[in-house]
Amino acid sequence: MKRPIIAGNWKMNNNKEETKALIKEIAPLVKDASCEVVVCVPFTSIETARKAARGTNIQLGAQNVHWANNGAFTGEISASMLTELKVKYVIVGHSERRQYFGETDETVNKRAKAALKAGMKVIICVGETLEEREAGKTAEVVMRQTEIALKDITKQELKRVVIAYEPVWAIGTGRTATPEDADDTIKFIRKVVRKYYGRSSGQSIRIQYGGSMKPSNVKELMAMPQIDGGLIGGASLKAEDFAKIVNYDK
Ligand code: PEP
């Protein structure tokens, strides 16, 4: 049985003090969760989050990682720097990185491979823009993004990969894909995975939906057969909302 995974993406929010307070507020509310619970915090809050989450079921994630171990890469953070801080998960290829910071399918692949080599789990984000969707290119785009992101990742490493299908037009906009649409695209992503890794990997890889997931729509999204969890932006910044999402099955 696959264990669903709900991950909060805090983006560029919460300093150390706010991080400590939010984790302390979330922890008792999610302690009986049946899914995996992850919070992906800013780099500067990792140490604080780790201490605040100690002894809880909240796992620690980061929001990006560089592919080199060290060197002249101003502003970047390496995988070993994250593992030193006991980071378990890292998001790569978030649409905001692709849109504002020049992330490409190739750099997503390099980052994912480096994180996996360092022993972390990765949440690889894929998803089409509104323009691409309206041009009927959703399948083509997610196929390309998925294929390139997974290039040279072994079947063994794939067990530590989570894919987040996040239609870009649904992120932070309040617009959500219909559960059926999200489910269809995720089914298609499984097909792409299956082509390279075989049937059982296509079925067992965890694929989240992301894009304005909130307490009011989590149940219907999580009821879909292909959806194994959620990547949550805005709603992960409020303890009560995040906990309601995590406890979608209660
Ligand atoms: C995200 O940033 O991954 C996301 C899904 O954001 P939101 O939930 O705010 O749409």
mmCIF file of C-alpha atoms in Angstrom, residues 10-241:
data_model
loop_
_atom_site.group_PDB
_atom_site.id
_atom_site.type_symbol
_atom_site.label_atom_id
_atom_site.label_comp_id
_atom_site.label_asym_id
_atom_site.label_seq_id
_atom_site.Cartn_x
_atom_site.Cartn_y
_atom_site.Cartn_z
ATOM 1 C CA TRP A 10 6.178 27.550 2.689
ATOM 2 C CA LYS A 11 7.958 29.370 -0.156
ATOM 3 C CA MET A 12 9.661 32.582 1.049
ATOM 4 C CA ASN A 13 7.671 32.823 4.265
ATOM 5 C CA ASN A 14 8.407 32.513 7.967
ATOM 6 C CA ASN A 15 11.532 33.655 9.740
ATOM 7 C CA LYS A 16 12.971 31.563 12.549
ATOM 8 C CA GLU A 17 10.564 32.748 15.212
ATOM 9 C CA GLU A 18 7.540 32.288 12.971
ATOM 10 C CA THR A 19 8.819 28.875 11.925
ATOM 11 C CA LYS A 20 9.080 27.677 15.491
ATOM 12 C CA ALA A 21 5.611 28.966 16.331
ATOM 13 C CA LEU A 22 3.967 27.442 13.259
ATOM 14 C CA ILE A 23 5.558 24.019 13.713
ATOM 15 C CA LYS A 24 4.611 23.968 17.391
ATOM 16 C CA GLU A 25 1.052 24.804 16.375
ATOM 17 C CA ILE A 26 0.881 22.217 13.588
ATOM 18 C CA ALA A 27 2.491 19.311 15.485
ATOM 19 C CA PRO A 28 -0.329 18.391 17.889
ATOM 20 C CA LEU A 29 -2.929 18.827 15.153
ATOM 21 C CA VAL A 30 -1.296 16.334 12.786
ATOM 22 C CA LYS A 31 0.092 13.812 15.255
ATOM 23 C CA ASP A 32 -2.412 11.105 14.293
ATOM 24 C CA ALA A 33 -2.098 11.577 10.542
ATOM 25 C CA SER A 34 -2.204 8.469 8.440
ATOM 26 C CA CYS A 35 -0.283 10.171 5.622
ATOM 27 C CA GLU A 36 3.318 11.359 5.603
ATOM 28 C CA VAL A 37 3.574 14.984 6.677
ATOM 29 C CA VAL A 38 6.349 17.203 5.307
ATOM 30 C CA VAL A 39 7.072 20.915 5.616
ATOM 31 C CA CYS A 40 9.441 22.507 3.106
ATOM 32 C CA VAL A 41 10.801 25.606 4.768
ATOM 33 C CA PRO A 42 13.200 28.377 3.688
ATOM 34 C CA PHE A 43 16.895 27.460 4.046
ATOM 35 C CA THR A 44 17.340 29.916 6.906
ATOM 36 C CA SER A 45 14.585 28.236 8.917
ATOM 37 C CA ILE A 46 15.734 24.636 8.480
ATOM 38 C CA GLU A 47 17.642 24.349 11.733
ATOM 39 C CA THR A 48 14.822 25.947 13.725
ATOM 40 C CA ALA A 49 12.237 23.738 12.029
ATOM 41 C CA ARG A 50 14.282 20.636 12.736
ATOM 42 C CA LYS A 51 14.456 21.443 16.443
ATOM 43 C CA ALA A 52 10.784 22.367 16.649
ATOM 44 C CA ALA A 53 9.747 19.167 14.834
ATOM 45 C CA ARG A 54 11.921 16.853 16.903
ATOM 46 C CA GLY A 55 9.882 13.942 18.289
ATOM 47 C CA THR A 56 6.922 14.683 16.003
ATOM 48 C CA ASN A 57 5.763 13.039 12.771
ATOM 49 C CA ILE A 58 6.605 16.175 10.768
ATOM 50 C CA GLN A 59 9.416 15.605 8.282
ATOM 51 C CA LEU A 60 11.710 18.325 7.131
ATOM 52 C CA GLY A 61 12.021 19.494 3.549
ATOM 53 C CA ALA A 62 13.841 22.197 1.581
ATOM 54 C CA GLN A 63 12.716 24.033 -1.535
ATOM 55 C CA ASN A 64 15.690 23.705 -3.838
ATOM 56 C CA VAL A 65 19.148 22.152 -4.129
ATOM 57 C CA HIS A 66 22.141 22.630 -6.393
ATOM 58 C CA TRP A 67 23.747 19.752 -8.293
ATOM 59 C CA ALA A 68 27.360 20.459 -7.388
ATOM 60 C CA ASN A 69 28.746 19.522 -4.018
ATOM 61 C CA ASN A 70 30.479 22.869 -3.632
ATOM 62 C CA GLY A 71 32.090 25.588 -5.725
ATOM 63 C CA ALA A 72 31.526 28.980 -7.293
ATOM 64 C CA PHE A 73 27.718 28.971 -7.371
ATOM 65 C CA THR A 74 26.745 32.110 -5.511
ATOM 66 C CA GLY A 75 23.438 31.847 -3.731
ATOM 67 C CA GLU A 76 23.060 28.089 -4.122
ATOM 68 C CA ILE A 77 22.925 25.291 -1.523
ATOM 69 C CA SER A 78 24.295 21.781 -2.037
ATOM 70 C CA ALA A 79 22.720 18.446 -1.190
ATOM 71 C CA SER A 80 25.330 17.677 1.467
ATOM 72 C CA MET A 81 24.576 21.010 3.142
ATOM 73 C CA LEU A 82 20.954 19.901 3.390
ATOM 74 C CA THR A 83 21.642 16.387 4.592
ATOM 75 C CA GLU A 84 23.950 17.812 7.250
ATOM 76 C CA LEU A 85 20.850 19.593 8.572
ATOM 77 C CA LYS A 86 18.867 16.326 8.434
ATOM 78 C CA VAL A 87 16.682 17.463 5.567
ATOM 79 C CA LYS A 88 14.755 14.463 4.227
ATOM 80 C CA TYR A 89 12.871 15.938 1.273
ATOM 81 C CA VAL A 90 13.622 18.565 -1.306
ATOM 82 C CA ILE A 91 11.351 20.153 -3.887
ATOM 83 C CA VAL A 92 12.851 20.563 -7.350
ATOM 84 C CA GLY A 93 11.464 22.235 -10.429
ATOM 85 C CA HIS A 94 8.703 24.200 -8.756
ATOM 86 C CA SER A 95 6.973 26.327 -11.377
ATOM 87 C CA GLU A 96 8.058 29.503 -9.586
ATOM 88 C CA ARG A 97 11.671 28.419 -10.035
ATOM 89 C CA ARG A 98 11.015 27.609 -13.676
ATOM 90 C CA GLN A 99 9.160 30.882 -14.233
ATOM 91 C CA TYR A 100 11.279 33.388 -12.310
ATOM 92 C CA PHE A 101 14.712 31.805 -11.908
ATOM 93 C CA GLY A 102 15.494 30.192 -15.216
ATOM 94 C CA GLU A 103 15.034 26.609 -14.103
ATOM 95 C CA THR A 104 14.968 24.262 -17.089
ATOM 96 C CA ASP A 105 14.029 20.612 -17.474
ATOM 97 C CA GLU A 106 17.749 19.813 -17.608
ATOM 98 C CA THR A 107 18.626 21.654 -14.395
ATOM 99 C CA VAL A 108 15.653 20.023 -12.670
ATOM 100 C CA ASN A 109 17.134 16.670 -13.632
ATOM 101 C CA LYS A 110 20.592 17.622 -12.342
ATOM 102 C CA ARG A 111 19.194 18.846 -9.037
ATOM 103 C CA ALA A 112 17.025 15.745 -8.596
ATOM 104 C CA LYS A 113 19.951 13.411 -9.272
ATOM 105 C CA ALA A 114 22.195 15.218 -6.800
ATOM 106 C CA ALA A 115 19.548 15.075 -4.075
ATOM 107 C CA LEU A 116 18.958 11.373 -4.664
ATOM 108 C CA LYS A 117 22.689 10.598 -4.655
ATOM 109 C CA ALA A 118 22.891 12.330 -1.286
ATOM 110 C CA GLY A 119 20.145 10.067 0.051
ATOM 111 C CA MET A 120 17.284 12.541 0.109
ATOM 112 C CA LYS A 121 13.797 12.120 -1.298
ATOM 113 C CA VAL A 122 12.736 14.536 -4.004
ATOM 114 C CA ILE A 123 9.444 16.104 -4.939
ATOM 115 C CA ILE A 124 9.697 16.870 -8.647
ATOM 116 C CA CYS A 125 7.146 19.413 -9.855
ATOM 117 C CA VAL A 126 5.646 19.286 -13.326
ATOM 118 C CA GLY A 127 2.668 21.080 -14.811
ATOM 119 C CA GLU A 128 1.433 23.110 -17.723
ATOM 120 C CA THR A 129 0.787 26.842 -17.950
ATOM 121 C CA LEU A 130 -2.643 28.187 -18.848
ATOM 122 C CA GLU A 131 -1.436 28.999 -22.343
ATOM 123 C CA GLU A 132 -0.161 25.452 -22.821
ATOM 124 C CA ARG A 133 -3.385 23.996 -21.485
ATOM 125 C CA GLU A 134 -5.516 26.139 -23.767
ATOM 126 C CA ALA A 135 -3.370 25.107 -26.719
ATOM 127 C CA GLY A 136 -4.108 21.458 -25.876
ATOM 128 C CA LYS A 137 -0.502 20.792 -24.912
ATOM 129 C CA THR A 138 -0.906 19.521 -21.332
ATOM 130 C CA ALA A 139 0.100 15.938 -22.120
ATOM 131 C CA GLU A 140 3.028 16.976 -24.288
ATOM 132 C CA VAL A 141 4.366 19.344 -21.620
ATOM 133 C CA VAL A 142 4.081 17.022 -18.640
ATOM 134 C CA MET A 143 5.548 14.190 -20.685
ATOM 135 C CA ARG A 144 8.592 16.256 -21.623
ATOM 136 C CA GLN A 145 9.060 17.567 -18.091
ATOM 137 C CA THR A 146 8.701 14.098 -16.561
ATOM 138 C CA GLU A 147 10.955 12.334 -19.062
ATOM 139 C CA ILE A 148 13.776 14.852 -18.737
ATOM 140 C CA ALA A 149 13.458 15.188 -14.955
ATOM 141 C CA LEU A 150 13.841 11.426 -14.557
ATOM 142 C CA LYS A 151 16.667 10.950 -17.057
ATOM 143 C CA ASP A 152 19.396 8.635 -15.652
ATOM 144 C CA ILE A 153 17.564 8.160 -12.369
ATOM 145 C CA THR A 154 17.695 4.461 -11.522
ATOM 146 C CA LYS A 155 14.715 2.293 -10.698
ATOM 147 C CA GLN A 156 16.068 1.997 -7.181
ATOM 148 C CA GLU A 157 16.350 5.787 -6.838
ATOM 149 C CA LEU A 158 12.861 6.220 -8.251
ATOM 150 C CA LYS A 159 11.507 4.789 -4.995
ATOM 151 C CA ARG A 160 12.588 8.066 -3.372
ATOM 152 C CA VAL A 161 10.911 10.222 -6.004
ATOM 153 C CA VAL A 162 7.530 11.872 -5.570
ATOM 154 C CA ILE A 163 6.068 13.753 -8.518
ATOM 155 C CA ALA A 164 3.861 16.779 -7.887
ATOM 156 C CA TYR A 165 1.504 17.544 -10.735
ATOM 157 C CA GLU A 166 0.866 21.242 -10.385
ATOM 158 C CA PRO A 167 -0.984 22.984 -13.195
ATOM 159 C CA VAL A 168 0.668 26.401 -13.101
ATOM 160 C CA TRP A 169 -2.643 28.234 -13.556
ATOM 161 C CA ALA A 170 -3.920 26.658 -10.328
ATOM 162 C CA ILE A 171 -1.012 27.718 -8.106
ATOM 163 C CA GLY A 172 -1.852 30.502 -5.696
ATOM 164 C CA THR A 173 -4.826 31.530 -7.813
ATOM 165 C CA GLY A 174 -7.667 29.875 -5.927
ATOM 166 C CA ARG A 175 -8.477 27.963 -9.119
ATOM 167 C CA THR A 176 -8.228 24.199 -8.761
ATOM 168 C CA ALA A 177 -8.131 21.591 -11.473
ATOM 169 C CA THR A 178 -11.271 19.482 -11.356
ATOM 170 C CA PRO A 179 -10.556 16.219 -9.548
ATOM 171 C CA GLU A 180 -11.241 14.372 -12.812
ATOM 172 C CA ASP A 181 -8.815 16.540 -14.815
ATOM 173 C CA ALA A 182 -6.095 16.197 -12.193
ATOM 174 C CA ASP A 183 -6.657 12.461 -12.033
ATOM 175 C CA ASP A 184 -6.478 12.093 -15.822
ATOM 176 C CA THR A 185 -3.204 13.979 -16.096
ATOM 177 C CA ILE A 186 -1.706 12.040 -13.200
ATOM 178 C CA LYS A 187 -2.761 8.806 -14.873
ATOM 179 C CA PHE A 188 -0.953 9.998 -17.962
ATOM 180 C CA ILE A 189 2.205 10.790 -15.923
ATOM 181 C CA ARG A 190 2.098 7.226 -14.582
ATOM 182 C CA LYS A 191 2.063 5.993 -18.167
ATOM 183 C CA VAL A 192 5.219 7.997 -18.879
ATOM 184 C CA VAL A 193 6.910 6.525 -15.791
ATOM 185 C CA ARG A 194 5.772 3.055 -16.784
ATOM 186 C CA LYS A 195 7.333 3.395 -20.222
ATOM 187 C CA TYR A 196 10.797 3.756 -18.686
ATOM 188 C CA TYR A 197 10.559 1.847 -15.408
ATOM 189 C CA GLY A 198 7.854 -0.777 -15.927
ATOM 190 C CA ARG A 199 4.311 -1.304 -14.795
ATOM 191 C CA SER A 200 4.851 -1.667 -11.070
ATOM 192 C CA SER A 201 6.931 1.525 -10.822
ATOM 193 C CA GLY A 202 4.278 3.419 -12.783
ATOM 194 C CA GLN A 203 1.738 2.283 -10.260
ATOM 195 C CA SER A 204 3.784 2.629 -7.110
ATOM 196 C CA ILE A 205 5.334 6.063 -7.676
ATOM 197 C CA ARG A 206 3.562 8.610 -5.526
ATOM 198 C CA ILE A 207 2.074 11.494 -7.473
ATOM 199 C CA GLN A 208 0.658 14.482 -5.648
ATOM 200 C CA TYR A 209 -1.689 17.125 -6.895
ATOM 201 C CA GLY A 210 -0.782 20.751 -6.178
ATOM 202 C CA GLY A 211 -2.595 23.977 -6.931
ATOM 203 C CA SER A 212 -4.926 25.690 -4.470
ATOM 204 C CA MET A 213 -5.542 22.524 -2.488
ATOM 205 C CA LYS A 214 -7.388 23.517 0.673
ATOM 206 C CA PRO A 215 -9.651 22.104 3.391
ATOM 207 C CA SER A 216 -12.739 22.575 1.237
ATOM 208 C CA ASN A 217 -11.496 20.559 -1.741
ATOM 209 C CA VAL A 218 -8.989 18.098 -0.278
ATOM 210 C CA LYS A 219 -11.474 15.277 0.275
ATOM 211 C CA GLU A 220 -12.681 15.144 -3.306
ATOM 212 C CA LEU A 221 -9.164 15.421 -4.692
ATOM 213 C CA MET A 222 -7.790 12.728 -2.391
ATOM 214 C CA ALA A 223 -10.733 10.466 -3.249
ATOM 215 C CA MET A 224 -9.441 10.186 -6.820
ATOM 216 C CA PRO A 225 -7.696 6.886 -7.508
ATOM 217 C CA GLN A 226 -4.515 8.347 -9.030
ATOM 218 C CA ILE A 227 -3.857 11.112 -6.487
ATOM 219 C CA ASP A 228 -1.466 10.145 -3.684
ATOM 220 C CA GLY A 229 -1.187 13.404 -1.830
ATOM 221 C CA GLY A 230 -0.851 17.126 -2.126
ATOM 222 C CA LEU A 231 1.737 19.854 -2.362
ATOM 223 C CA ILE A 232 0.266 22.776 -0.517
ATOM 224 C CA GLY A 233 1.357 26.399 -0.805
ATOM 225 C CA GLY A 234 -0.878 29.081 0.703
ATOM 226 C CA ALA A 235 -2.908 26.788 2.938
ATOM 227 C CA SER A 236 0.245 25.334 4.520
ATOM 228 C CA LEU A 237 0.935 28.661 6.234
ATOM 229 C CA LYS A 238 -2.080 28.340 8.531
ATOM 230 C CA ALA A 239 -1.798 25.532 11.056
ATOM 231 C CA GLU A 240 -5.491 24.838 11.155
ATOM 232 C CA ASP A 241 -5.911 24.684 7.383
#
